[in-house]
Amino acid sequence: MQFPRTQNINVLIQHIPDSIQIPEEVFEAAKLTGYAVSSRYPGIVEPITESEYKMALESAKFVFEWVSDSIMSSE
């Protein structure tokens, strides 16, 4: 499976084959895309709180594990 080189999670989701069921948590994780920009360009957005950080980390872990188990294993 080929995916474009991007950090935009919405774009990546659009390239997942229809035959793969995508959990709602993956769609919700699209908000993580903003962290890719803010981490490279500090000062553009407000710093996140510790609870936001923890939620983002849990979301990223879920997506990583789901992709590893569902997408990568289907190749």
PDB file of N, CA and C in Angstrom:
ATOM      1  N   MET A   1       0.839  -1.169   0.000  1.00  0.00           N
ATOM      2  CA  MET A   1       0.000   0.000   0.000  1.00  0.00           C
ATOM      3  C   MET A   1       0.892   1.243   0.000  1.00  0.00           C
ATOM      4  N   GLN A   2       0.627   2.176  -0.883  1.00  0.00           N
ATOM      5  CA  GLN A   2       1.384   3.412  -0.956  1.00  0.00           C
ATOM      6  C   GLN A   2       0.579   4.560  -0.347  1.00  0.00           C
ATOM      7  N   PHE A   3       1.220   5.322   0.493  1.00  0.00           N
ATOM      8  CA  PHE A   3       0.605   6.497   1.094  1.00  0.00           C
ATOM      9  C   PHE A   3       1.442   7.717   0.725  1.00  0.00           C
ATOM     10  N   PRO A   4       0.807   8.871   0.572  1.00  0.00           N
ATOM     11  CA  PRO A   4       1.578  10.081   0.257  1.00  0.00           C
ATOM     12  C   PRO A   4       2.443  10.490   1.440  1.00  0.00           C
ATOM     13  N   ARG A   5       3.505  11.196   1.138  1.00  0.00           N
ATOM     14  CA  ARG A   5       4.381  11.710   2.194  1.00  0.00           C
ATOM     15  C   ARG A   5       3.756  12.994   2.730  1.00  0.00           C
ATOM     16  N   THR A   6       3.031  12.855   3.812  1.00  0.00           N
ATOM     17  CA  THR A   6       2.360  13.995   4.431  1.00  0.00           C
ATOM     18  C   THR A   6       2.193  13.722   5.916  1.00  0.00           C
ATOM     19  N   GLN A   7       2.014  14.788   6.661  1.00  0.00           N
ATOM     20  CA  GLN A   7       1.720  14.655   8.083  1.00  0.00           C
ATOM     21  C   GLN A   7       0.260  14.958   8.361  1.00  0.00           C
ATOM     22  N   ASN A   8      -0.512  15.154   7.312  1.00  0.00           N
ATOM     23  CA  ASN A   8      -1.930  15.460   7.456  1.00  0.00           C
ATOM     24  C   ASN A   8      -2.713  14.151   7.598  1.00  0.00           C
ATOM     25  N   ILE A   9      -3.218  13.912   8.784  1.00  0.00           N
ATOM     26  CA  ILE A   9      -3.891  12.641   9.064  1.00  0.00           C
ATOM     27  C   ILE A   9      -5.149  12.478   8.226  1.00  0.00           C
ATOM     28  N   ASN A  10      -5.880  13.566   7.965  1.00  0.00           N
ATOM     29  CA  ASN A  10      -7.070  13.464   7.119  1.00  0.00           C
ATOM     30  C   ASN A  10      -6.722  12.959   5.723  1.00  0.00           C
ATOM     31  N   VAL A  11      -5.625  13.434   5.169  1.00  0.00           N
ATOM     32  CA  VAL A  11      -5.185  12.983   3.843  1.00  0.00           C
ATOM     33  C   VAL A  11      -4.829  11.504   3.891  1.00  0.00           C
ATOM     34  N   LEU A  12      -4.135  11.099   4.919  1.00  0.00           N
ATOM     35  CA  LEU A  12      -3.749   9.693   5.044  1.00  0.00           C
ATOM     36  C   LEU A  12      -4.973   8.788   5.197  1.00  0.00           C
ATOM     37  N   ILE A  13      -5.960   9.225   5.970  1.00  0.00           N
ATOM     38  CA  ILE A  13      -7.184   8.442   6.152  1.00  0.00           C
ATOM     39  C   ILE A  13      -7.878   8.212   4.815  1.00  0.00           C
ATOM     40  N   GLN A  14      -7.869   9.218   3.960  1.00  0.00           N
ATOM     41  CA  GLN A  14      -8.532   9.103   2.658  1.00  0.00           C
ATOM     42  C   GLN A  14      -7.891   8.048   1.765  1.00  0.00           C
ATOM     43  N   HIS A  15      -6.659   7.650   2.059  1.00  0.00           N
ATOM     44  CA  HIS A  15      -5.965   6.649   1.250  1.00  0.00           C
ATOM     45  C   HIS A  15      -6.103   5.225   1.807  1.00  0.00           C
ATOM     46  N   ILE A  16      -6.834   5.078   2.878  1.00  0.00           N
ATOM     47  CA  ILE A  16      -7.064   3.737   3.432  1.00  0.00           C
ATOM     48  C   ILE A  16      -8.148   3.059   2.592  1.00  0.00           C
ATOM     49  N   PRO A  17      -7.907   1.855   2.143  1.00  0.00           N
ATOM     50  CA  PRO A  17      -8.910   1.164   1.314  1.00  0.00           C
ATOM     51  C   PRO A  17     -10.251   1.023   2.033  1.00  0.00           C
ATOM     52  N   ASP A  18     -11.317   1.066   1.253  1.00  0.00           N
ATOM     53  CA  ASP A  18     -12.672   0.943   1.805  1.00  0.00           C
ATOM     54  C   ASP A  18     -12.886  -0.386   2.523  1.00  0.00           C
ATOM     55  N   SER A  19     -12.109  -1.375   2.184  1.00  0.00           N
ATOM     56  CA  SER A  19     -12.278  -2.699   2.791  1.00  0.00           C
ATOM     57  C   SER A  19     -11.804  -2.744   4.247  1.00  0.00           C
ATOM     58  N   ILE A  20     -11.116  -1.697   4.688  1.00  0.00           N
ATOM     59  CA  ILE A  20     -10.615  -1.653   6.069  1.00  0.00           C
ATOM     60  C   ILE A  20     -11.515  -0.747   6.892  1.00  0.00           C
ATOM     61  N   GLN A  21     -12.058  -1.292   7.957  1.00  0.00           N
ATOM     62  CA  GLN A  21     -12.926  -0.520   8.862  1.00  0.00           C
ATOM     63  C   GLN A  21     -12.062   0.391   9.723  1.00  0.00           C
ATOM     64  N   ILE A  22     -12.379   1.683   9.691  1.00  0.00           N
ATOM     65  CA  ILE A  22     -11.593   2.673  10.424  1.00  0.00           C
ATOM     66  C   ILE A  22     -12.322   3.039  11.714  1.00  0.00           C
ATOM     67  N   PRO A  23     -11.690   2.827  12.860  1.00  0.00           N
ATOM     68  CA  PRO A  23     -12.340   3.176  14.131  1.00  0.00           C
ATOM     69  C   PRO A  23     -12.527   4.689  14.266  1.00  0.00           C
ATOM     70  N   GLU A  24     -13.535   5.094  14.989  1.00  0.00           N
ATOM     71  CA  GLU A  24     -13.826   6.509  15.215  1.00  0.00           C
ATOM     72  C   GLU A  24     -12.629   7.225  15.833  1.00  0.00           C
ATOM     73  N   GLU A  25     -11.876   6.540  16.676  1.00  0.00           N
ATOM     74  CA  GLU A  25     -10.713   7.156  17.323  1.00  0.00           C
ATOM     75  C   GLU A  25      -9.676   7.629  16.308  1.00  0.00           C
ATOM     76  N   VAL A  26      -9.597   6.944  15.167  1.00  0.00           N
ATOM     77  CA  VAL A  26      -8.645   7.364  14.137  1.00  0.00           C
ATOM     78  C   VAL A  26      -9.105   8.678  13.513  1.00  0.00           C
ATOM     79  N   PHE A  27     -10.395   8.796  13.252  1.00  0.00           N
ATOM     80  CA  PHE A  27     -10.919  10.060  12.719  1.00  0.00           C
ATOM     81  C   PHE A  27     -10.702  11.195  13.729  1.00  0.00           C
ATOM     82  N   GLU A  28     -10.919  10.904  14.994  1.00  0.00           N
ATOM     83  CA  GLU A  28     -10.723  11.912  16.038  1.00  0.00           C
ATOM     84  C   GLU A  28      -9.259  12.314  16.156  1.00  0.00           C
ATOM     85  N   ALA A  29      -8.369  11.408  15.816  1.00  0.00           N
ATOM     86  CA  ALA A  29      -6.932  11.681  15.912  1.00  0.00           C
ATOM     87  C   ALA A  29      -6.461  12.667  14.852  1.00  0.00           C
ATOM     88  N   ALA A  30      -7.317  13.007  13.918  1.00  0.00           N
ATOM     89  CA  ALA A  30      -6.930  13.979  12.883  1.00  0.00           C
ATOM     90  C   ALA A  30      -6.505  15.308  13.500  1.00  0.00           C
ATOM     91  N   LYS A  31      -6.984  15.589  14.698  1.00  0.00           N
ATOM     92  CA  LYS A  31      -6.588  16.835  15.369  1.00  0.00           C
ATOM     93  C   LYS A  31      -5.095  16.841  15.714  1.00  0.00           C
ATOM     94  N   LEU A  32      -4.469  15.679  15.684  1.00  0.00           N
ATOM     95  CA  LEU A  32      -3.039  15.607  15.963  1.00  0.00           C
ATOM     96  C   LEU A  32      -2.213  16.286  14.870  1.00  0.00           C
ATOM     97  N   THR A  33      -2.783  16.450  13.697  1.00  0.00           N
ATOM     98  CA  THR A  33      -2.076  17.083  12.587  1.00  0.00           C
ATOM     99  C   THR A  33      -1.546  18.461  12.999  1.00  0.00           C
ATOM    100  N   GLY A  34      -2.321  19.188  13.759  1.00  0.00           N
ATOM    101  CA  GLY A  34      -1.901  20.521  14.202  1.00  0.00           C
ATOM    102  C   GLY A  34      -0.635  20.503  15.036  1.00  0.00           C
ATOM    103  N   TYR A  35      -0.405  19.434  15.758  1.00  0.00           N
ATOM    104  CA  TYR A  35       0.799  19.346  16.580  1.00  0.00           C
ATOM    105  C   TYR A  35       2.053  19.212  15.726  1.00  0.00           C
ATOM    106  N   ALA A  36       1.934  18.676  14.543  1.00  0.00           N
ATOM    107  CA  ALA A  36       3.089  18.555  13.652  1.00  0.00           C
ATOM    108  C   ALA A  36       3.623  19.933  13.289  1.00  0.00           C
ATOM    109  N   VAL A  37       2.721  20.866  13.066  1.00  0.00           N
ATOM    110  CA  VAL A  37       3.122  22.231  12.721  1.00  0.00           C
ATOM    111  C   VAL A  37       3.612  22.967  13.956  1.00  0.00           C
ATOM    112  N   SER A  38       2.843  22.891  15.023  1.00  0.00           N
ATOM    113  CA  SER A  38       3.193  23.667  16.222  1.00  0.00           C
ATOM    114  C   SER A  38       4.510  23.217  16.846  1.00  0.00           C
ATOM    115  N   SER A  39       4.866  21.951  16.692  1.00  0.00           N
ATOM    116  CA  SER A  39       6.124  21.486  17.285  1.00  0.00           C
ATOM    117  C   SER A  39       7.336  21.965  16.479  1.00  0.00           C
ATOM    118  N   ARG A  40       7.132  22.216  15.193  1.00  0.00           N
ATOM    119  CA  ARG A  40       8.240  22.712  14.365  1.00  0.00           C
ATOM    120  C   ARG A  40       8.363  24.225  14.404  1.00  0.00           C
ATOM    121  N   TYR A  41       7.259  24.908  14.708  1.00  0.00           N
ATOM    122  CA  TYR A  41       7.256  26.366  14.711  1.00  0.00           C
ATOM    123  C   TYR A  41       6.717  26.883  16.033  1.00  0.00           C
ATOM    124  N   PRO A  42       7.492  26.741  17.101  1.00  0.00           N
ATOM    125  CA  PRO A  42       7.021  27.179  18.417  1.00  0.00           C
ATOM    126  C   PRO A  42       6.673  28.665  18.427  1.00  0.00           C
ATOM    127  N   GLY A  43       5.667  28.984  19.210  1.00  0.00           N
ATOM    128  CA  GLY A  43       5.242  30.363  19.338  1.00  0.00           C
ATOM    129  C   GLY A  43       4.087  30.738  18.437  1.00  0.00           C
ATOM    130  N   ILE A  44       3.770  29.889  17.459  1.00  0.00           N
ATOM    131  CA  ILE A  44       2.651  30.175  16.552  1.00  0.00           C
ATOM    132  C   ILE A  44       1.320  29.918  17.255  1.00  0.00           C
ATOM    133  N   VAL A  45       1.272  28.873  18.047  1.00  0.00           N
ATOM    134  CA  VAL A  45       0.047  28.540  18.785  1.00  0.00           C
ATOM    135  C   VAL A  45       0.360  28.498  20.274  1.00  0.00           C
ATOM    136  N   GLU A  46      -0.683  28.593  21.055  1.00  0.00           N
ATOM    137  CA  GLU A  46      -0.527  28.531  22.502  1.00  0.00           C
ATOM    138  C   GLU A  46       0.000  27.155  22.919  1.00  0.00           C
ATOM    139  N   PRO A  47       0.843  27.103  23.943  1.00  0.00           N
ATOM    140  CA  PRO A  47       1.291  25.804  24.451  1.00  0.00           C
ATOM    141  C   PRO A  47       0.094  24.983  24.948  1.00  0.00           C
ATOM    142  N   ILE A  48       0.212  23.683  24.869  1.00  0.00           N
ATOM    143  CA  ILE A  48      -0.882  22.834  25.330  1.00  0.00           C
ATOM    144  C   ILE A  48      -0.701  22.517  26.811  1.00  0.00           C
ATOM    145  N   THR A  49      -1.804  22.142  27.430  1.00  0.00           N
ATOM    146  CA  THR A  49      -1.761  21.783  28.847  1.00  0.00           C
ATOM    147  C   THR A  49      -1.267  20.347  28.982  1.00  0.00           C
ATOM    148  N   GLU A  50      -0.958  19.978  30.196  1.00  0.00           N
ATOM    149  CA  GLU A  50      -0.505  18.609  30.440  1.00  0.00           C
ATOM    150  C   GLU A  50      -1.597  17.598  30.088  1.00  0.00           C
ATOM    151  N   SER A  51      -2.852  17.919  30.395  1.00  0.00           N
ATOM    152  CA  SER A  51      -3.938  16.985  30.074  1.00  0.00           C
ATOM    153  C   SER A  51      -4.126  16.869  28.558  1.00  0.00           C
ATOM    154  N   GLU A  52      -3.978  17.983  27.818  1.00  0.00           N
ATOM    155  CA  GLU A  52      -4.052  17.914  26.357  1.00  0.00           C
ATOM    156  C   GLU A  52      -2.914  17.068  25.799  1.00  0.00           C
ATOM    157  N   TYR A  53      -1.736  17.242  26.386  1.00  0.00           N
ATOM    158  CA  TYR A  53      -0.568  16.456  25.990  1.00  0.00           C
ATOM    159  C   TYR A  53      -0.830  14.964  26.183  1.00  0.00           C
ATOM    160  N   LYS A  54      -1.359  14.610  27.344  1.00  0.00           N
ATOM    161  CA  LYS A  54      -1.624  13.198  27.630  1.00  0.00           C
ATOM    162  C   LYS A  54      -2.684  12.620  26.692  1.00  0.00           C
ATOM    163  N   MET A  55      -3.735  13.410  26.397  1.00  0.00           N
ATOM    164  CA  MET A  55      -4.769  12.937  25.466  1.00  0.00           C
ATOM    165  C   MET A  55      -4.192  12.766  24.060  1.00  0.00           C
ATOM    166  N   ALA A  56      -3.348  13.694  23.642  1.00  0.00           N
ATOM    167  CA  ALA A  56      -2.728  13.593  22.319  1.00  0.00           C
ATOM    168  C   ALA A  56      -1.822  12.370  22.246  1.00  0.00           C
ATOM    169  N   LEU A  57      -1.080  12.119  23.293  1.00  0.00           N
ATOM    170  CA  LEU A  57      -0.193  10.964  23.328  1.00  0.00           C
ATOM    171  C   LEU A  57      -0.980   9.666  23.262  1.00  0.00           C
ATOM    172  N   GLU A  58      -2.057   9.569  24.019  1.00  0.00           N
ATOM    173  CA  GLU A  58      -2.899   8.369  23.988  1.00  0.00           C
ATOM    174  C   GLU A  58      -3.525   8.181  22.612  1.00  0.00           C
ATOM    175  N   SER A  59      -3.951   9.254  22.007  1.00  0.00           N
ATOM    176  CA  SER A  59      -4.536   9.190  20.675  1.00  0.00           C
ATOM    177  C   SER A  59      -3.508   8.695  19.660  1.00  0.00           C
ATOM    178  N   ALA A  60      -2.302   9.247  19.733  1.00  0.00           N
ATOM    179  CA  ALA A  60      -1.230   8.829  18.815  1.00  0.00           C
ATOM    180  C   ALA A  60      -0.875   7.357  19.023  1.00  0.00           C
ATOM    181  N   LYS A  61      -0.833   6.918  20.272  1.00  0.00           N
ATOM    182  CA  LYS A  61      -0.545   5.497  20.558  1.00  0.00           C
ATOM    183  C   LYS A  61      -1.613   4.601  19.956  1.00  0.00           C
ATOM    184  N   PHE A  62      -2.877   4.990  20.110  1.00  0.00           N
ATOM    185  CA  PHE A  62      -3.976   4.192  19.566  1.00  0.00           C
ATOM    186  C   PHE A  62      -3.829   4.063  18.054  1.00  0.00           C
ATOM    187  N   VAL A  63      -3.599   5.200  17.384  1.00  0.00           N
ATOM    188  CA  VAL A  63      -3.487   5.181  15.922  1.00  0.00           C
ATOM    189  C   VAL A  63      -2.294   4.333  15.493  1.00  0.00           C
ATOM    190  N   PHE A  64      -1.172   4.503  16.150  1.00  0.00           N
ATOM    191  CA  PHE A  64       0.020   3.722  15.803  1.00  0.00           C
ATOM    192  C   PHE A  64      -0.251   2.226  15.925  1.00  0.00           C
ATOM    193  N   GLU A  65      -0.853   1.815  17.036  1.00  0.00           N
ATOM    194  CA  GLU A  65      -1.147   0.397  17.244  1.00  0.00           C
ATOM    195  C   GLU A  65      -2.175  -0.107  16.243  1.00  0.00           C
ATOM    196  N   TRP A  66      -3.198   0.713  15.941  1.00  0.00           N
ATOM    197  CA  TRP A  66      -4.219   0.291  14.982  1.00  0.00           C
ATOM    198  C   TRP A  66      -3.607   0.124  13.594  1.00  0.00           C
ATOM    199  N   VAL A  67      -2.784   1.098  13.186  1.00  0.00           N
ATOM    200  CA  VAL A  67      -2.135   1.008  11.875  1.00  0.00           C
ATOM    201  C   VAL A  67      -1.224  -0.214  11.828  1.00  0.00           C
ATOM    202  N   SER A  68      -0.465  -0.431  12.879  1.00  0.00           N
ATOM    203  CA  SER A  68       0.439  -1.592  12.918  1.00  0.00           C
ATOM    204  C   SER A  68      -0.327  -2.895  12.789  1.00  0.00           C
ATOM    205  N   ASP A  69      -1.448  -2.994  13.499  1.00  0.00           N
ATOM    206  CA  ASP A  69      -2.221  -4.233  13.514  1.00  0.00           C
ATOM    207  C   ASP A  69      -3.110  -4.394  12.282  1.00  0.00           C
ATOM    208  N   SER A  70      -3.723  -3.316  11.815  1.00  0.00           N
ATOM    209  CA  SER A  70      -4.740  -3.407  10.762  1.00  0.00           C
ATOM    210  C   SER A  70      -4.222  -3.116   9.367  1.00  0.00           C
ATOM    211  N   ILE A  71      -3.401  -2.121   9.240  1.00  0.00           N
ATOM    212  CA  ILE A  71      -2.952  -1.695   7.918  1.00  0.00           C
ATOM    213  C   ILE A  71      -1.679  -2.449   7.517  1.00  0.00           C
ATOM    214  N   MET A  72      -0.692  -2.385   8.347  1.00  0.00           N
ATOM    215  CA  MET A  72       0.600  -2.993   8.004  1.00  0.00           C
ATOM    216  C   MET A  72       0.503  -4.513   7.914  1.00  0.00           C
ATOM    217  N   SER A  73      -0.340  -5.108   8.722  1.00  0.00           N
ATOM    218  CA  SER A  73      -0.462  -6.568   8.688  1.00  0.00           C
ATOM    219  C   SER A  73      -1.241  -7.052   7.475  1.00  0.00           C
ATOM    220  N   SER A  74      -1.980  -6.160   6.799  1.00  0.00           N
ATOM    221  CA  SER A  74      -2.769  -6.575   5.635  1.00  0.00           C
ATOM    222  C   SER A  74      -1.968  -6.504   4.346  1.00  0.00           C
ATOM    223  N   GLU A  75      -0.737  -6.040   4.405  1.00  0.00           N
ATOM    224  CA  GLU A  75       0.075  -5.935   3.190  1.00  0.00           C
ATOM    225  C   GLU A  75       0.626  -7.283   2.784  1.00  0.00           C
TER     226      GLU A  75
END
